[in-house]
Amino acid sequence: MMCPDPMTEDGVEPVHKPRTTMAMESIELRDGLFGPETMDRLRGLVDLDDRLLSPLDSEDAARALARTEILITSWGTPRIGAELLDRAPRLRAVVHSAGSVKWWVDPVVWQRGVLVSSAATANAQPVAEYTLAMIILAGKRVLWPASHDPRGGWNPLQQVGNYGTTIGIVGASRTGRRVIEMLAALDVDVLVYDPWVGERELAGRAERVGSLIELAERSDVLSVHAPALPATRHMIDASVLAAMREGAVLINTARGSLLDHEALRHEIQRRPLYAVLDVTDPEPLPPSDPLLSHPAVLLTPHVAGSAGNELRRLGSSAVDEVERLVGGQPLLHAVAETELAVSA
């Protein structure tokens, strides 16, 4: 697959540094993901083409792809399919410095033996941090003016707090599992609904329940971390919302399509129920949507995932994977084709 390197003057064959190219939507994104130190580390590992391939159908990109062995991608990368692979005969790995590869990588990539890696685990960390923060603040009832009046003074008997509460996790995904790990620091009970996970996989950190309805009935906070699939669309529907306890909190940091927003509009008008929505469907909601002004709903503009300095974690994770490739080690965050059907 790779051409041999020429011998040095003393007859010692130099260490091969695989030709590596980056493809993503902008230089600004590249610089946000890969700080100077991370770029220096990458250059020490590979023969890096300093050009950014965007778009991938130009003559300049064609010349670069013909030599590329490792392709580092991120948001804004065109879909990688048979046509691109035909122009990149040396390609042996796609290292994605963002979350899901589902929308970027065609199954033909695996069929041709190209390795695929993702920074989804790194991207799960800030989502889990956001979720934990919202769980704690929701328990203290400081997120919604209607539930806590700061002018009323301190009253130790008011019905707030997190001690002994029950947190329901919908989906033991990367993010869901990280949230479970973080919740171990709190005095709370943790339940999980995920038909694909068993008790043994939860390692005693959470109790698995058999249905979404049971999870809703038993939880003070219901936090959604399932993938967006045809089967999960509106999984948080009217029946699940109706089963939630009075004053319970719904948190959605996954995808807006998992929640039936019309059912939520109805339920929060009917009785005390709270919601923290970082994602919606559509996104953003139209200005006339009553959820935007409802006092029991906190909306944030899709900020739970990596942003700002958190992007550097994704770039560092991608370079870690490149280092493993160069060192002949297995990828830590390899993505298998079979995962696409059940992953985000």
CSV table of C-alpha atoms in Angstrom, one decimal, residues 65-269:
chain,number,residue,atom,x,y,z
A,65,LEU,CA,-5.6,12.5,-1.6
A,66,ALA,CA,-3.5,10.4,-4.0
A,67,ARG,CA,-0.7,10.4,-1.4
A,68,THR,CA,-2.8,10.4,1.8
A,69,GLU,CA,-2.5,7.5,4.2
A,70,ILE,CA,-4.3,9.0,7.2
A,71,LEU,CA,-7.2,11.4,6.7
A,72,ILE,CA,-8.2,13.6,9.8
A,73,THR,CA,-11.7,14.8,9.5
A,74,SER,CA,-14.2,16.8,11.6
A,75,TRP,CA,-17.5,18.7,11.1
A,76,GLY,CA,-18.1,19.8,7.5
A,77,THR,CA,-16.3,16.9,5.9
A,78,PRO,CA,-17.9,15.7,2.7
A,79,ARG,CA,-19.2,12.1,2.8
A,80,ILE,CA,-16.4,9.6,2.4
A,81,GLY,CA,-17.5,7.0,-0.1
A,82,ALA,CA,-16.3,5.0,-3.1
A,83,GLU,CA,-15.5,8.0,-5.3
A,84,LEU,CA,-13.2,9.5,-2.7
A,85,LEU,CA,-11.6,6.2,-1.9
A,86,ASP,CA,-10.8,5.7,-5.6
A,87,ARG,CA,-8.8,8.9,-5.4
A,88,ALA,CA,-7.0,7.9,-2.2
A,89,PRO,CA,-5.6,4.4,-2.9
A,90,ARG,CA,-3.1,4.6,0.0
A,91,LEU,CA,-5.7,5.6,2.6
A,92,ARG,CA,-5.6,3.3,5.6
A,93,ALA,CA,-7.4,5.2,8.3
A,94,VAL,CA,-10.0,8.0,8.8
A,95,VAL,CA,-9.6,9.7,12.2
A,96,HIS,CA,-12.6,11.8,13.0
A,97,SER,CA,-12.0,14.7,15.4
A,98,ALA,CA,-15.6,15.1,16.3
A,99,GLY,CA,-18.5,12.8,17.5
A,100,SER,CA,-20.6,10.5,15.3
A,101,VAL,CA,-19.2,9.4,11.9
A,102,LYS,CA,-22.6,8.1,10.9
A,103,TRP,CA,-23.3,10.9,8.4
A,104,TRP,CA,-19.7,11.2,7.1
A,105,VAL,CA,-18.5,7.7,6.4
A,106,ASP,CA,-20.1,5.3,3.9
A,107,PRO,CA,-20.0,1.5,4.7
A,108,VAL,CA,-17.7,1.0,1.7
A,109,VAL,CA,-14.9,2.5,3.8
A,110,TRP,CA,-14.9,-0.5,6.1
A,111,GLN,CA,-15.5,-2.9,3.2
A,112,ARG,CA,-12.2,-1.7,1.7
A,113,GLY,CA,-10.3,-2.3,4.9
A,114,VAL,CA,-9.9,1.3,6.0
A,115,LEU,CA,-9.9,1.9,9.8
A,116,VAL,CA,-12.3,4.5,11.2
A,117,SER,CA,-11.9,6.3,14.6
A,118,SER,CA,-14.1,8.9,16.3
A,119,ALA,CA,-13.6,11.4,19.1
A,120,ALA,CA,-17.2,10.6,20.4
A,121,THR,CA,-15.9,9.5,23.8
A,122,ALA,CA,-14.1,12.8,24.2
A,123,ASN,CA,-17.2,14.7,23.0
A,124,ALA,CA,-19.3,12.9,25.6
A,125,GLN,CA,-17.4,14.5,28.5
A,126,PRO,CA,-18.8,18.0,28.3
A,127,VAL,CA,-22.3,16.7,27.7
A,128,ALA,CA,-22.0,14.6,30.8
A,129,GLU,CA,-20.6,17.6,32.7
A,130,TYR,CA,-23.5,19.8,31.6
A,131,THR,CA,-26.0,17.0,32.5
A,132,LEU,CA,-24.5,16.6,36.0
A,133,ALA,CA,-24.7,20.4,36.6
A,134,MET,CA,-28.3,20.5,35.5
A,135,ILE,CA,-29.2,17.6,37.7
A,136,ILE,CA,-27.7,19.3,40.7
A,137,LEU,CA,-29.2,22.7,40.0
A,138,ALA,CA,-32.6,21.2,39.2
A,139,GLY,CA,-32.6,19.4,42.5
A,140,LYS,CA,-31.9,22.7,44.2
A,141,ARG,CA,-34.8,24.3,42.1
A,142,VAL,CA,-32.7,27.3,41.1
A,143,LEU,CA,-33.3,26.9,37.3
A,144,TRP,CA,-36.9,28.1,37.2
A,145,PRO,CA,-38.2,31.3,38.8
A,146,ALA,CA,-41.6,29.8,39.2
A,147,SER,CA,-40.3,27.1,41.6
A,148,HIS,CA,-38.0,29.1,43.8
A,149,ASP,CA,-38.3,32.7,44.8
A,150,PRO,CA,-34.8,34.1,45.8
A,151,ARG,CA,-36.5,37.0,47.6
A,152,GLY,CA,-38.2,34.6,50.0
A,153,GLY,CA,-35.1,34.1,52.2
A,154,TRP,CA,-33.5,30.9,53.3
A,155,ASN,CA,-35.7,28.2,54.6
A,156,PRO,CA,-34.1,24.8,55.5
A,157,LEU,CA,-37.4,23.0,55.3
A,158,GLN,CA,-38.2,24.0,51.7
A,159,GLN,CA,-38.7,21.0,49.4
A,160,VAL,CA,-35.3,21.1,47.5
A,161,GLY,CA,-32.1,19.1,47.4
A,162,ASN,CA,-30.5,16.0,45.8
A,163,TYR,CA,-30.0,13.7,48.8
A,164,GLY,CA,-31.8,10.4,48.2
A,165,THR,CA,-33.3,11.4,44.8
A,166,THR,CA,-33.6,9.0,41.9
A,167,ILE,CA,-32.0,9.8,38.6
A,168,GLY,CA,-33.3,7.9,35.5
A,169,ILE,CA,-30.9,7.5,32.6
A,170,VAL,CA,-32.4,6.8,29.1
A,171,GLY,CA,-29.7,5.1,27.1
A,172,ALA,CA,-26.4,3.7,28.4
A,173,SER,CA,-24.5,5.4,25.6
A,174,ARG,CA,-21.0,6.9,26.0
A,175,THR,CA,-22.6,10.0,27.5
A,176,GLY,CA,-25.1,8.0,29.6
A,177,ARG,CA,-22.4,5.9,31.1
A,178,ARG,CA,-20.2,8.9,31.8
A,179,VAL,CA,-23.1,10.5,33.6
A,180,ILE,CA,-23.6,7.4,35.7
A,181,GLU,CA,-19.9,7.5,36.6
A,182,MET,CA,-20.2,11.1,37.7
A,183,LEU,CA,-23.4,10.5,39.7
A,184,ALA,CA,-21.4,8.1,41.9
A,185,ALA,CA,-20.1,11.2,43.7
A,186,LEU,CA,-23.7,12.1,44.8
A,187,ASP,CA,-26.0,10.4,47.3
A,188,VAL,CA,-28.5,9.5,44.7
A,189,ASP,CA,-30.0,6.3,43.3
A,190,VAL,CA,-29.5,5.7,39.6
A,191,LEU,CA,-31.8,3.7,37.2
A,192,VAL,CA,-31.1,2.9,33.6
A,193,TYR,CA,-33.4,2.0,30.7
A,194,ASP,CA,-31.5,0.6,27.7
A,195,PRO,CA,-32.7,-2.7,26.0
A,196,TRP,CA,-29.2,-3.3,24.7
A,197,VAL,CA,-27.4,-3.2,28.0
A,198,GLY,CA,-27.3,-5.8,30.8
A,199,GLU,CA,-26.9,-5.6,34.6
A,200,ARG,CA,-23.3,-6.9,34.4
A,201,GLU,CA,-22.3,-4.1,32.0
A,202,LEU,CA,-23.5,-1.5,34.6
A,203,ALA,CA,-21.1,-3.0,37.1
A,204,GLY,CA,-23.4,-2.3,40.0
A,205,ARG,CA,-23.4,1.5,39.5
A,206,ALA,CA,-27.0,1.6,38.4
A,207,GLU,CA,-30.2,-0.5,38.4
A,208,ARG,CA,-31.5,-1.6,35.0
A,209,VAL,CA,-35.3,-1.3,34.6
A,210,GLY,CA,-37.5,-3.0,32.0
A,211,SER,CA,-39.4,-0.1,30.5
A,212,LEU,CA,-39.4,3.6,29.9
A,213,ILE,CA,-42.7,3.9,31.8
A,214,GLU,CA,-41.2,2.2,34.9
A,215,LEU,CA,-38.2,4.6,34.6
A,216,ALA,CA,-40.4,7.6,34.4
A,217,GLU,CA,-42.6,6.5,37.3
A,218,ARG,CA,-39.6,6.0,39.6
A,219,SER,CA,-37.3,8.9,38.7
A,220,ASP,CA,-37.1,12.5,40.0
A,221,VAL,CA,-35.0,13.4,37.0
A,222,LEU,CA,-35.2,11.7,33.6
A,223,SER,CA,-32.1,12.4,31.5
A,224,VAL,CA,-32.1,11.4,27.8
A,225,HIS,CA,-28.9,10.0,26.2
A,226,ALA,CA,-30.2,7.6,23.5
A,227,PRO,CA,-29.2,7.7,19.9
A,228,ALA,CA,-31.4,9.3,17.2
A,229,LEU,CA,-32.7,6.3,15.2
A,230,PRO,CA,-36.1,5.7,13.5
A,231,ALA,CA,-37.0,3.4,16.4
A,232,THR,CA,-36.2,6.1,19.0
A,233,ARG,CA,-38.1,9.0,17.4
A,234,HIS,CA,-40.5,10.4,20.0
A,235,MET,CA,-39.5,7.7,22.5
A,236,ILE,CA,-40.3,10.3,25.2
A,237,ASP,CA,-43.9,10.5,24.3
A,238,ALA,CA,-47.2,11.4,26.0
A,239,SER,CA,-47.3,8.1,28.0
A,240,VAL,CA,-43.8,8.6,29.3
A,241,LEU,CA,-44.4,12.2,30.2
A,242,ALA,CA,-47.7,11.3,31.9
A,243,ALA,CA,-45.9,8.7,34.0
A,244,MET,CA,-43.4,11.1,35.4
A,245,ARG,CA,-43.8,12.2,39.0
A,246,GLU,CA,-45.2,15.5,40.0
A,247,GLY,CA,-42.4,18.1,39.9
A,248,ALA,CA,-40.0,15.7,38.1
A,249,VAL,CA,-37.4,17.1,35.7
A,250,LEU,CA,-36.8,16.0,32.1
A,251,ILE,CA,-33.3,16.7,30.7
A,252,ASN,CA,-32.6,16.2,27.0
A,253,THR,CA,-29.0,16.7,25.7
A,254,ALA,CA,-29.2,13.9,23.0
A,255,ARG,CA,-31.4,14.8,20.0
A,256,GLY,CA,-34.6,16.8,19.8
A,257,SER,CA,-36.3,14.1,17.7
A,258,LEU,CA,-36.3,11.8,20.8
A,259,LEU,CA,-38.9,14.0,22.5
A,260,ASP,CA,-42.5,14.5,21.4
A,261,HIS,CA,-42.6,18.3,21.9
A,262,GLU,CA,-46.3,18.6,21.4
A,263,ALA,CA,-46.8,16.1,24.2
A,264,LEU,CA,-44.5,18.1,26.5
A,265,ARG,CA,-46.4,21.3,25.7
A,266,HIS,CA,-49.6,19.6,26.8
A,267,GLU,CA,-48.1,18.0,29.9
A,268,ILE,CA,-46.4,21.0,31.4
A,269,GLN,CA,-49.7,22.9,31.1
